[in-house]
Short mmCIF file of C-alpha atoms (C1' of nucleotides) in Angstrom, two decimals:
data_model
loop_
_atom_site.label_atom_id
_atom_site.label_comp_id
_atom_site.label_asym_id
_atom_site.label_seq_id
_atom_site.Cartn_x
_atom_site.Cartn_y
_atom_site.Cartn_z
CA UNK A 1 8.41 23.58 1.43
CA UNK A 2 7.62 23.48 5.13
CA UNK A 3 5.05 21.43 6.44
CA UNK A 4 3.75 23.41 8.88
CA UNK A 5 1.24 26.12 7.31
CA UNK A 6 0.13 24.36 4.46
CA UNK A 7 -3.10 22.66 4.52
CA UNK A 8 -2.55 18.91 5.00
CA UNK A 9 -2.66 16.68 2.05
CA UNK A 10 -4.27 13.34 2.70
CA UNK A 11 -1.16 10.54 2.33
CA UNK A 12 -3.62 8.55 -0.08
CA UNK A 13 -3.40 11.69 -2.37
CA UNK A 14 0.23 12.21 -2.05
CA UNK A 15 0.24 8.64 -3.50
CA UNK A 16 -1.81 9.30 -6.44
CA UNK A 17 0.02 12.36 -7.35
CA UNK A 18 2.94 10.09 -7.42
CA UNK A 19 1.01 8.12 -10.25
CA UNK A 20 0.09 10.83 -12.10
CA UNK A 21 3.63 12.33 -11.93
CA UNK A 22 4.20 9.10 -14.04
CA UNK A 23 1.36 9.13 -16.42
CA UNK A 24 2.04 12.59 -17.23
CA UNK A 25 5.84 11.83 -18.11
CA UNK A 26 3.76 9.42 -20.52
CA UNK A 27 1.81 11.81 -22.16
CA UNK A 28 4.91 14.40 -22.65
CA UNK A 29 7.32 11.34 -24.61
CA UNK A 30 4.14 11.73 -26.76
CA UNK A 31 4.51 15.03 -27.35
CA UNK A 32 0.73 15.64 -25.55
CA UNK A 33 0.81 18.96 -24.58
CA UNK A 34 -2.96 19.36 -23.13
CA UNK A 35 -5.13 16.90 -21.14
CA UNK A 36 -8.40 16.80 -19.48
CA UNK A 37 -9.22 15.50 -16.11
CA UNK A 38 -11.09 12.81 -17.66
CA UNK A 39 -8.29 11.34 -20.09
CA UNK A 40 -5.50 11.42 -16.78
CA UNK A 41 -7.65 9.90 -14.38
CA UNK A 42 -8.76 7.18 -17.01
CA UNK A 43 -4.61 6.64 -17.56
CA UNK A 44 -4.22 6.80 -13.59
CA UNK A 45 -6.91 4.82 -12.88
CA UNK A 46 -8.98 6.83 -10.91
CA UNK A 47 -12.14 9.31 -11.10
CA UNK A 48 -12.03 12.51 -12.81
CA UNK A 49 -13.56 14.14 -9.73
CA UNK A 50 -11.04 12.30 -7.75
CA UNK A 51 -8.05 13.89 -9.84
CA UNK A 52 -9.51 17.18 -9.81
CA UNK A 53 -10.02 17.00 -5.78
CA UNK A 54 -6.14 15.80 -5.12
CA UNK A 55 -4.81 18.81 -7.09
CA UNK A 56 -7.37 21.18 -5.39
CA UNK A 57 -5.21 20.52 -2.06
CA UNK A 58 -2.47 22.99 -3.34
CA UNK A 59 -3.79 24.61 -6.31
CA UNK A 60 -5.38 25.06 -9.11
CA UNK A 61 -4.04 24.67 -12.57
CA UNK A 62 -6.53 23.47 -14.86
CA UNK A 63 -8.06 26.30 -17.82
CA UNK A 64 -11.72 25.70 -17.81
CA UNK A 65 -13.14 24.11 -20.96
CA UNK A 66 -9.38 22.85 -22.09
CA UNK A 67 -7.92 21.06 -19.21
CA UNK A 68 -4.31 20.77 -18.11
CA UNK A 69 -1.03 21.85 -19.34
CA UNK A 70 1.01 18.69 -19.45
CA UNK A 71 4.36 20.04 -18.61
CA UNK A 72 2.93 22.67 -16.30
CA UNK A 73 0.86 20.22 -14.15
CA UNK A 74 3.97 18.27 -13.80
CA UNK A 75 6.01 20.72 -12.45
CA UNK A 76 3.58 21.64 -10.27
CA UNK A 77 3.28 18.01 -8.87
CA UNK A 78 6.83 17.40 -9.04
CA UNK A 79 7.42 20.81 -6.54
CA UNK A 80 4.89 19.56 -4.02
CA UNK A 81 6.14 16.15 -4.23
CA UNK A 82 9.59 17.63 -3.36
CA UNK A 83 11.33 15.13 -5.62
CA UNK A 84 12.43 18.44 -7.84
CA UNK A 85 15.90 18.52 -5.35
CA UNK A 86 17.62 15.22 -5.57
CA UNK A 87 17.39 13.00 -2.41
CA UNK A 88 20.51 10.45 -1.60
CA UNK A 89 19.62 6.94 -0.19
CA UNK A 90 21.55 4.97 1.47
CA UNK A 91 20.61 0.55 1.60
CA UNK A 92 20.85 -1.61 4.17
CA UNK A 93 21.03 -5.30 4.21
CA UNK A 94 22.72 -6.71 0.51
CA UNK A 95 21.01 -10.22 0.73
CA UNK A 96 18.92 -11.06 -2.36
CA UNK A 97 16.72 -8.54 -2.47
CA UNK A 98 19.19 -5.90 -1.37
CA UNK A 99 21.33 -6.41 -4.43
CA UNK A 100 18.25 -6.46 -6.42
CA UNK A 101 17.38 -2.92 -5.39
CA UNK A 102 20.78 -1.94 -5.82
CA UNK A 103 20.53 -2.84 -9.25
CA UNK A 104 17.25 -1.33 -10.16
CA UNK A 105 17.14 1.16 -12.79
CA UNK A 106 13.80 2.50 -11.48
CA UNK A 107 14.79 4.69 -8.65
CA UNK A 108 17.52 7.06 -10.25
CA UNK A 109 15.17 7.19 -13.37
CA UNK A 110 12.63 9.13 -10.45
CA UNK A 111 15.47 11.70 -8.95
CA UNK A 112 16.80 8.76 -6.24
CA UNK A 113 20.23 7.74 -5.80
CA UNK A 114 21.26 5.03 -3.78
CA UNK A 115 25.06 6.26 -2.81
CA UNK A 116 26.14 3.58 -0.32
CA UNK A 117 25.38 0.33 1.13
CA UNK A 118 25.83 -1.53 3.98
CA UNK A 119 25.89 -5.14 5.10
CA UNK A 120 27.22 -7.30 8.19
CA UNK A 121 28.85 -8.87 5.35
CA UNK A 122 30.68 -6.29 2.90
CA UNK A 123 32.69 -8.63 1.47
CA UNK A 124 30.88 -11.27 1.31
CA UNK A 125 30.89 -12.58 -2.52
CA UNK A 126 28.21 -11.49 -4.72
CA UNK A 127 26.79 -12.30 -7.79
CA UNK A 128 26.89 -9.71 -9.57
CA UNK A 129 29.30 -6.15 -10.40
CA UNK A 130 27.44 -3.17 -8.94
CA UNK A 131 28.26 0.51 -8.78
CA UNK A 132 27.49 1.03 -5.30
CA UNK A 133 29.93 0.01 -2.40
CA UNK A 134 29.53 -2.26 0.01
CA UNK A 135 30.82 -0.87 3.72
CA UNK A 136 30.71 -2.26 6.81
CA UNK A 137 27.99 -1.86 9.33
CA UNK A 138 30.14 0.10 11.61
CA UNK A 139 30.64 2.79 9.45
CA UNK A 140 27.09 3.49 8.60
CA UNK A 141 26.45 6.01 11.42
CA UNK A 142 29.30 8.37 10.64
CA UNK A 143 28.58 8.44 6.82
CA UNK A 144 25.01 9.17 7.59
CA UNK A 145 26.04 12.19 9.48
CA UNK A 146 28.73 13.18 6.88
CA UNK A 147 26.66 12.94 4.03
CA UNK A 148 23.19 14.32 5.98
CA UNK A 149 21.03 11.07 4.46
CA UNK A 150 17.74 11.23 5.36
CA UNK A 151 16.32 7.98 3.52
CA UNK A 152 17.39 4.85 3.86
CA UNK A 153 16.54 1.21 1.99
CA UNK A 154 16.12 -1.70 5.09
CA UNK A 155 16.40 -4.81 4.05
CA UNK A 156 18.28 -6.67 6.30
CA UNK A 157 16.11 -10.12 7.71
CA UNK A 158 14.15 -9.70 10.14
CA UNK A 159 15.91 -10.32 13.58
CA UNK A 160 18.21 -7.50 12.87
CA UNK A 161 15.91 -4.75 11.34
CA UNK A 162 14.41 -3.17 15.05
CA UNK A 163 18.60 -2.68 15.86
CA UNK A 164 19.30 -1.27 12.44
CA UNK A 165 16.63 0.99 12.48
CA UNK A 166 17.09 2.39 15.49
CA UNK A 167 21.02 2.98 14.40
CA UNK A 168 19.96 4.92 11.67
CA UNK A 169 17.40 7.10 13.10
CA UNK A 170 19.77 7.96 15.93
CA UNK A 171 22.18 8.68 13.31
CA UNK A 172 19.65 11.32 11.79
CA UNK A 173 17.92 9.27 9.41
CA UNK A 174 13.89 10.05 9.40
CA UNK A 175 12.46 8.28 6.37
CA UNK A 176 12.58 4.69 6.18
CA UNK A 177 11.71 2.10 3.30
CA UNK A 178 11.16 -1.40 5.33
CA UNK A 179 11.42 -4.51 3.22
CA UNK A 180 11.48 -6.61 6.24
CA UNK A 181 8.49 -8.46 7.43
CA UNK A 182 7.94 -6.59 11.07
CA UNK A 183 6.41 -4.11 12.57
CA UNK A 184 9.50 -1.11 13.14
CA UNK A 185 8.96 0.80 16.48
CA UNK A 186 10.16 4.58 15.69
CA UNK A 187 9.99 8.00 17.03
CA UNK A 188 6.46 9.41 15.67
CA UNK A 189 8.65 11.80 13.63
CA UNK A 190 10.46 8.85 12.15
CA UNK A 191 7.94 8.08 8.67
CA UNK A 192 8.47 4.34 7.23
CA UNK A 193 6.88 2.82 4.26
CA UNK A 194 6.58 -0.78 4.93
CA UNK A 195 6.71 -3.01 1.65
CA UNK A 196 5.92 -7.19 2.30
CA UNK A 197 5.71 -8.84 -0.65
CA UNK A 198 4.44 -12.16 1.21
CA UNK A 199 1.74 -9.78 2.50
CA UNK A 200 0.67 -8.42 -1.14
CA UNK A 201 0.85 -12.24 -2.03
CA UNK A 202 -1.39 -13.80 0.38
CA UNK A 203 -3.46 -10.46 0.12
CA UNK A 204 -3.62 -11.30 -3.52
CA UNK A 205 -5.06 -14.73 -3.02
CA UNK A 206 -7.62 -13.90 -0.54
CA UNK A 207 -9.37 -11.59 -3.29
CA UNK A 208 -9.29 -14.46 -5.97
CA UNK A 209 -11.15 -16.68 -4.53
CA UNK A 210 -14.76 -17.26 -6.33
CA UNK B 1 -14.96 -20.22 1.22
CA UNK B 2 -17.21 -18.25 -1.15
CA UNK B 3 -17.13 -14.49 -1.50
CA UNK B 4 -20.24 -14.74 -2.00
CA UNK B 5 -23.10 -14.89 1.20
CA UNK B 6 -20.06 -14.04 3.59
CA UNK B 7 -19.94 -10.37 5.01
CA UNK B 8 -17.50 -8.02 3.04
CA UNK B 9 -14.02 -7.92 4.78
CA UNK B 10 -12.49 -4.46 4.20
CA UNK B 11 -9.35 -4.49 2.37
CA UNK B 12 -7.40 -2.83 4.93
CA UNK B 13 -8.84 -5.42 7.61
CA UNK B 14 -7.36 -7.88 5.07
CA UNK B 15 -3.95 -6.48 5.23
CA UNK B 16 -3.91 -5.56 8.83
CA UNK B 17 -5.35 -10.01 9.38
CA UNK B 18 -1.72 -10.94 7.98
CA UNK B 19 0.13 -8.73 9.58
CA UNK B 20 -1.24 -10.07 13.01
CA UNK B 21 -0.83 -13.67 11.48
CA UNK B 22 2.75 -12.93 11.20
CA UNK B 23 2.93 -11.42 14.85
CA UNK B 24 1.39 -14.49 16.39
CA UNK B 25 4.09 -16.42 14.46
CA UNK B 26 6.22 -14.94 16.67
CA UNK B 27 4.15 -14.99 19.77
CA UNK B 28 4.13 -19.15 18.85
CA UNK B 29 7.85 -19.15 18.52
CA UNK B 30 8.48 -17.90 21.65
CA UNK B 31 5.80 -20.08 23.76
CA UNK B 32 3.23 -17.80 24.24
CA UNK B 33 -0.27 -19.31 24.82
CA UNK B 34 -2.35 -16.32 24.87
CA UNK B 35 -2.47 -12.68 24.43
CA UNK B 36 -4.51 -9.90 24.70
CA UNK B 37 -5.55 -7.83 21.97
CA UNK B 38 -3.56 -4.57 23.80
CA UNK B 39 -0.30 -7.31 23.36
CA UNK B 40 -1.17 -7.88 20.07
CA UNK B 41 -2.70 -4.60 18.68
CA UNK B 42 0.91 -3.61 20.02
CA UNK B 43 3.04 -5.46 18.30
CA UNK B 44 1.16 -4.89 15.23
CA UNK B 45 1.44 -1.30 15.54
CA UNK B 46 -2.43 -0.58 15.84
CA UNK B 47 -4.93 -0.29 18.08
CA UNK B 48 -6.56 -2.58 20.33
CA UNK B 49 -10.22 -1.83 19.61
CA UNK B 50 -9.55 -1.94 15.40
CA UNK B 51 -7.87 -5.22 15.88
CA UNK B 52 -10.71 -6.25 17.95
CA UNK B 53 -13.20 -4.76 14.89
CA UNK B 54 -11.26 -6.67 12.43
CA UNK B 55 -11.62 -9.70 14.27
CA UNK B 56 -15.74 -9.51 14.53
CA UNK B 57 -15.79 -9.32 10.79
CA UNK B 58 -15.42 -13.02 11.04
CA UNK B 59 -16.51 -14.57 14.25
CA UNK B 60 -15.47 -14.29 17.86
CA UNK B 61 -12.71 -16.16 18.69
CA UNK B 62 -11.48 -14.69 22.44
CA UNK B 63 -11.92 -14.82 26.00
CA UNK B 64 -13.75 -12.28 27.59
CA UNK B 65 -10.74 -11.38 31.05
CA UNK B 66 -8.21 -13.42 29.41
CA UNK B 67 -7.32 -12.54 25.39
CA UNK B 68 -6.74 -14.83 22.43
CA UNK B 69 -5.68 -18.43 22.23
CA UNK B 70 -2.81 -18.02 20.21
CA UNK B 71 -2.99 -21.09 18.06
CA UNK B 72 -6.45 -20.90 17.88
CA UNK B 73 -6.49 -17.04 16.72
CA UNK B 74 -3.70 -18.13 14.07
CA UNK B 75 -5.59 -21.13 12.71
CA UNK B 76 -8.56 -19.20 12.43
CA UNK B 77 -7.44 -16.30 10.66
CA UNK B 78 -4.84 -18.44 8.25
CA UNK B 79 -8.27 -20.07 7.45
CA UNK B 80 -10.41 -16.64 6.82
CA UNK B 81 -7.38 -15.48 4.55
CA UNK B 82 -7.10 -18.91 2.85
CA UNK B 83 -3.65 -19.51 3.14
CA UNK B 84 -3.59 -23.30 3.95
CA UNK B 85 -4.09 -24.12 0.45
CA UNK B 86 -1.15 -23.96 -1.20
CA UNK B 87 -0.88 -21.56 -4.06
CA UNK B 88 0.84 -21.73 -7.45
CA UNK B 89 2.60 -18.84 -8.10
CA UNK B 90 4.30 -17.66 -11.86
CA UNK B 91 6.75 -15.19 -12.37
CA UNK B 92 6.87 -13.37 -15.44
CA UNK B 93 9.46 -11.43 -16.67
CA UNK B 94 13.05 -12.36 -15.07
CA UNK B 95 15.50 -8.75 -15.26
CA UNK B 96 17.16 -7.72 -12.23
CA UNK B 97 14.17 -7.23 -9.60
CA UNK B 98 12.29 -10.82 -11.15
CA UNK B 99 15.55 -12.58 -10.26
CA UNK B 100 15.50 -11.14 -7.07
CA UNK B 101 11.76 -12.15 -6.60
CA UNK B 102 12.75 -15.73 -7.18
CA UNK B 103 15.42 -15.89 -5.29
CA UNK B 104 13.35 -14.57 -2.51
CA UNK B 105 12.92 -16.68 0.59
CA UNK B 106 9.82 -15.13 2.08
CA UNK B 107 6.89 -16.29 -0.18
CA UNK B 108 7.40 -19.91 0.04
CA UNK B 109 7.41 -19.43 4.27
CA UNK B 110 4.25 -17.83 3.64
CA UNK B 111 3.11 -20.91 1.64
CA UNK B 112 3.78 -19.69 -1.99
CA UNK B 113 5.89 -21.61 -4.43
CA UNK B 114 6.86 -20.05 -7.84
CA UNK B 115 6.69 -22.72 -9.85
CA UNK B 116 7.91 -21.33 -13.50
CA UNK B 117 9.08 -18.11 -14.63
CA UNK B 118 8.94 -16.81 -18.10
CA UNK B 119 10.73 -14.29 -20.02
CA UNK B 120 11.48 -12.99 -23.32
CA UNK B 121 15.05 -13.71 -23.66
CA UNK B 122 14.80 -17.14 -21.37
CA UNK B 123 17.80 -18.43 -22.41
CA UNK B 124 19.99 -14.90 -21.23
CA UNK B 125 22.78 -15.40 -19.46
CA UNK B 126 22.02 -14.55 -15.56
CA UNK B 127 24.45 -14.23 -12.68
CA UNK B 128 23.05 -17.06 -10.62
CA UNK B 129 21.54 -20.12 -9.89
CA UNK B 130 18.03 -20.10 -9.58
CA UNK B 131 15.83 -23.15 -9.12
CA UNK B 132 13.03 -22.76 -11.14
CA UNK B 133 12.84 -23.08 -14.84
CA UNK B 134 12.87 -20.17 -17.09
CA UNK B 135 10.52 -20.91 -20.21
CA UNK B 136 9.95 -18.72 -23.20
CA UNK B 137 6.75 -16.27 -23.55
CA UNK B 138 4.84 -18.20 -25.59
CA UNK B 139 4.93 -21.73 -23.58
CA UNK B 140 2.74 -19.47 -20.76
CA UNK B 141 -0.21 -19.62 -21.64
CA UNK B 142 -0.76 -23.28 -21.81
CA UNK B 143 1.45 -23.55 -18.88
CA UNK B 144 -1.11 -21.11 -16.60
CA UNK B 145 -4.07 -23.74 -18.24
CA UNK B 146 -2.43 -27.00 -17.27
CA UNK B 147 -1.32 -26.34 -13.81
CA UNK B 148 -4.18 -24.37 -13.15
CA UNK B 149 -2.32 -21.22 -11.94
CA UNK B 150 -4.44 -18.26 -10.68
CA UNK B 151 -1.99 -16.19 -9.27
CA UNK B 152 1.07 -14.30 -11.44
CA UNK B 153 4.06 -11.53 -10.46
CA UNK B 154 4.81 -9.36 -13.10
CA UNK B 155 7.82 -8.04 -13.26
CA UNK B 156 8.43 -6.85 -16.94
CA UNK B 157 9.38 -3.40 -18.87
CA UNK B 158 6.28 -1.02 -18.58
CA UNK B 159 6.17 -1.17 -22.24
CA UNK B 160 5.47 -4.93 -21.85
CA UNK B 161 3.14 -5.14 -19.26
CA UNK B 162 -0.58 -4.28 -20.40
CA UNK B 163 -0.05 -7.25 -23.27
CA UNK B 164 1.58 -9.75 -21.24
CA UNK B 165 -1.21 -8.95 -18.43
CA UNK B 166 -4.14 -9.35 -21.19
CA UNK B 167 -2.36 -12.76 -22.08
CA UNK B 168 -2.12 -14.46 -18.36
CA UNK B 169 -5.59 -13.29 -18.31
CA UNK B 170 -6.86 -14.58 -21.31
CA UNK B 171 -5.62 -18.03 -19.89
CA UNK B 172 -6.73 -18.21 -16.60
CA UNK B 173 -4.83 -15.89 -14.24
CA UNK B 174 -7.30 -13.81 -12.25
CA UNK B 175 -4.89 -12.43 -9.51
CA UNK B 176 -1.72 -9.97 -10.36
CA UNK B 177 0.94 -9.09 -8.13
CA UNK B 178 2.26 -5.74 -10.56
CA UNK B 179 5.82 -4.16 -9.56
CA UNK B 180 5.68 -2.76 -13.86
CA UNK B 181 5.41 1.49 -13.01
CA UNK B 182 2.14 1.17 -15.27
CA UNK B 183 -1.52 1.24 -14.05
CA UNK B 184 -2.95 -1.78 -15.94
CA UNK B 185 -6.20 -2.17 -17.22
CA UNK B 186 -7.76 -5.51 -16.87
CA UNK B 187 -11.61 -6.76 -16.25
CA UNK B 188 -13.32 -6.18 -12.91
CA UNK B 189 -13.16 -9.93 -11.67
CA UNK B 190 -9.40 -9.69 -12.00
CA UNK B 191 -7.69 -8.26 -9.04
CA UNK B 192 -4.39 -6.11 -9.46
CA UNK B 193 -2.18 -5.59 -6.68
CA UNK B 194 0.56 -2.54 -7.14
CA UNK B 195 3.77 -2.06 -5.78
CA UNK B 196 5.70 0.46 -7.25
CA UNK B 197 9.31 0.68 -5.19
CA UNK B 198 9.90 4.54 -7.05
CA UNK B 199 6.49 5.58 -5.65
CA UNK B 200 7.29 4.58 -2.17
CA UNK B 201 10.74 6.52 -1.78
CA UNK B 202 9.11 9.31 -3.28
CA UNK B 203 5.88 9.01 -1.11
CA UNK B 204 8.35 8.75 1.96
CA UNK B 205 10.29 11.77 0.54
CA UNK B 206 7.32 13.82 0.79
CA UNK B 207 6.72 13.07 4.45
CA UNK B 208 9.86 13.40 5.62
CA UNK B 209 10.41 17.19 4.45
CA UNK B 210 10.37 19.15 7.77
"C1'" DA C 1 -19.64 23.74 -25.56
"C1'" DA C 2 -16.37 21.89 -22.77
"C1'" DA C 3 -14.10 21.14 -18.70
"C1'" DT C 4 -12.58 22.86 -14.18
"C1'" DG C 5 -13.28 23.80 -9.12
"C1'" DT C 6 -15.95 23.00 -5.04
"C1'" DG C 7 -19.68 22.77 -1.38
"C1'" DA C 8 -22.58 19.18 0.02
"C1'" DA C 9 -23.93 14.43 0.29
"C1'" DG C 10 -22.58 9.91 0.68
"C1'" DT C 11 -19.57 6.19 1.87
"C1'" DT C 12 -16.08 3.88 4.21
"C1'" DG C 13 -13.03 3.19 7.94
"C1'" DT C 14 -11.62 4.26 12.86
"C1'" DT C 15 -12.21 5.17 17.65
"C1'" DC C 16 -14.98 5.54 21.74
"C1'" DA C 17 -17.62 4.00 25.51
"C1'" DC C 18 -19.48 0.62 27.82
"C1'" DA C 19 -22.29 -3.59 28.20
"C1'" DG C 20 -21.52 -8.40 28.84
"C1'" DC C 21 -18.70 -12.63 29.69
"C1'" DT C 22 -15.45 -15.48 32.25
"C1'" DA D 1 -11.27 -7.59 37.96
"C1'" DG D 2 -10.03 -8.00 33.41
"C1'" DC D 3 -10.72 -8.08 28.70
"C1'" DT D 4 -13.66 -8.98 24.76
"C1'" DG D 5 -17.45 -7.62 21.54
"C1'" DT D 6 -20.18 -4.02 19.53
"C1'" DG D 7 -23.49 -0.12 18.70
"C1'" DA D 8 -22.88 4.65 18.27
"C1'" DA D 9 -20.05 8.73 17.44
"C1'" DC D 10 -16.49 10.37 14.82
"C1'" DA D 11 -13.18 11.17 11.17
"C1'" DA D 12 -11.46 10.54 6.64
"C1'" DC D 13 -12.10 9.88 2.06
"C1'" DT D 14 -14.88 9.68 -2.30
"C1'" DT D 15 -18.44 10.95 -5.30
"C1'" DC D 16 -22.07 13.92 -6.85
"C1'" DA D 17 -24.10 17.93 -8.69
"C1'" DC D 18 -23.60 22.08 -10.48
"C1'" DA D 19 -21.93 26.86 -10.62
"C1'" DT D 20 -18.16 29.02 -12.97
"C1'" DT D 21 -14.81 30.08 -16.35
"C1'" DT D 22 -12.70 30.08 -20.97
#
DNA sequence: AAATGTGAAGTTGTTCACAGCT
DNA sequence: AGCTGTGAACAACTTCACATTT
């Protein structure tokens, strides 16, 4: 599972593996045990020659004049993904859409837990009962270290997320998911994800006009 | 403000244009007249010469030895992405992450309002307060025809989304801002955006395997 | 016959190098 | 002198066409 020595997968295909991880999960509650290129990329979205390309990076498991082995193909994505070993995931910043996350079903249902989270705040009142606790800021860096996270959840508003990051990543995190609307200076070996909904919005209504 | 007769804007240019809207935010905030496109390129975490290239796909707007005229650069670009008309916004679909959505300062600072939200079970019990109203499924459509909305979030089940999609469609809505896991099918002058939160972590898993 | 796997062609997006303003 | 604007080179990604396998 190293990265080094294995031919480099283009992150737009990583991505699309990640959808049809999903649409093969689809296919298997329907008891589907075979599919052709043409009938996943159609569910995925995508090109059939696009599919077939995007598993060619790392393998190939397709029987010529059949097509794919549902459960096979998705244990073979799933192992390249790496989601097969289950990754803890710490959150930071319980505002709105902090507890939100917190609350979504979506990432344990994909091999995620979030096991902590953290807030300037921790006792703040909330809304609503969750499962997670709530600790303090200071105490982030030694439970990173204790429990060897490696992902963390930002979303903390914006002044404080540069600070934040930087806490974490000294504490050993290298994989962050950035809900807040800047730009995060990190290490080059440091990978973040950046997710702005505003940005998606106004993106969104740039594209509708006619 | 046609598609049509102007030159096609890359996507990505698109993106990357609000990200350096939001930069120069800051620049304003902080009293700075000008900058150069090294400054900015900078502090939007690319390079000079693309942000230079995204720049041409509209007009010339800098000062050959001196940069950008901050306001200027702003105005121009809010403009080009259409942003200064305010857009209705519905939400659709009000669980956990749809009452986070709503709750969520950062699209009306962007010029966004949700206006309604709609739900299956409108009349659920939720934890808080939220200022819009939450109407019943089958008020939408007529809703999305009176007030003219174009743009929708969806946040429903994946089981629910490809009908409730083909409905806001059916009545107007030609933009979709999709966090269901589900790729949806919908006509070519309808644009989809996607964000899946369970793709990202496991995208950033990938990367971060060393 | 049906569908995969893949080299080659095509397309799109990024970076370079430098000419041209101010 | 400094910094933008842009054609040309480059790199990345997608699609095509078809040989290959079951």
């Amino acid at each position: 599972m190293k990265k080094t020595g294995r031919p480099v997968i283009p992150r737009k295909t990583i991505y699309r593996l990640s959808i049809y991880l999903r649409c093969l999960a689809r296919l298997r509650e329907n008891s589907i045990g075979t599919v052709s290129s043409e009938a996943l990329a159609k569910a995925a979205g995508v090109k059939p020659t696009q599919l077939r390309k995007d598993l060619a990076y790392f393998g190939t498991f397709g029987t010529r004049g059949l097509g794919y082995d549902v459960t096979e193909l998705s244990q073979k994505i799933a192992n390249e993904l790496g989601t097969s070993s289950l990754q803890p995931v710490i959150l930071v910043g319980v505002g709105n859409l902090g507890m939100a996350l917190l609350s979504y079903r979506g990432f344990e249902k994909e091999g995620f837990e979030i096991i902590a989270a953290f807030d300037a705040a921790p006792t703040r009142k909330r809304d609503k009962e969750i499962k997670q606790p709530i600790l303090s800021m200071d105490s982030m860096p030694a439970f990173i270290r204790e429990h060897g996270v490696k992902m963390a959840i930002l979303s903390v508003p914006a002044a404080a997320a540069q600070a934040v990051s930087n806490q974490m990543i000294e504490s050993g995190v290298t994989g962050i998911l950035n809900f807040s609307p800047i730009v995060l200076a990190v290490p080059e070996d440091v990978m973040v994800n950046n997710v702005n909904l505003a940005i998606e919005l106004e993106n969104l209504s740039y594209f509708i006009q006619d």
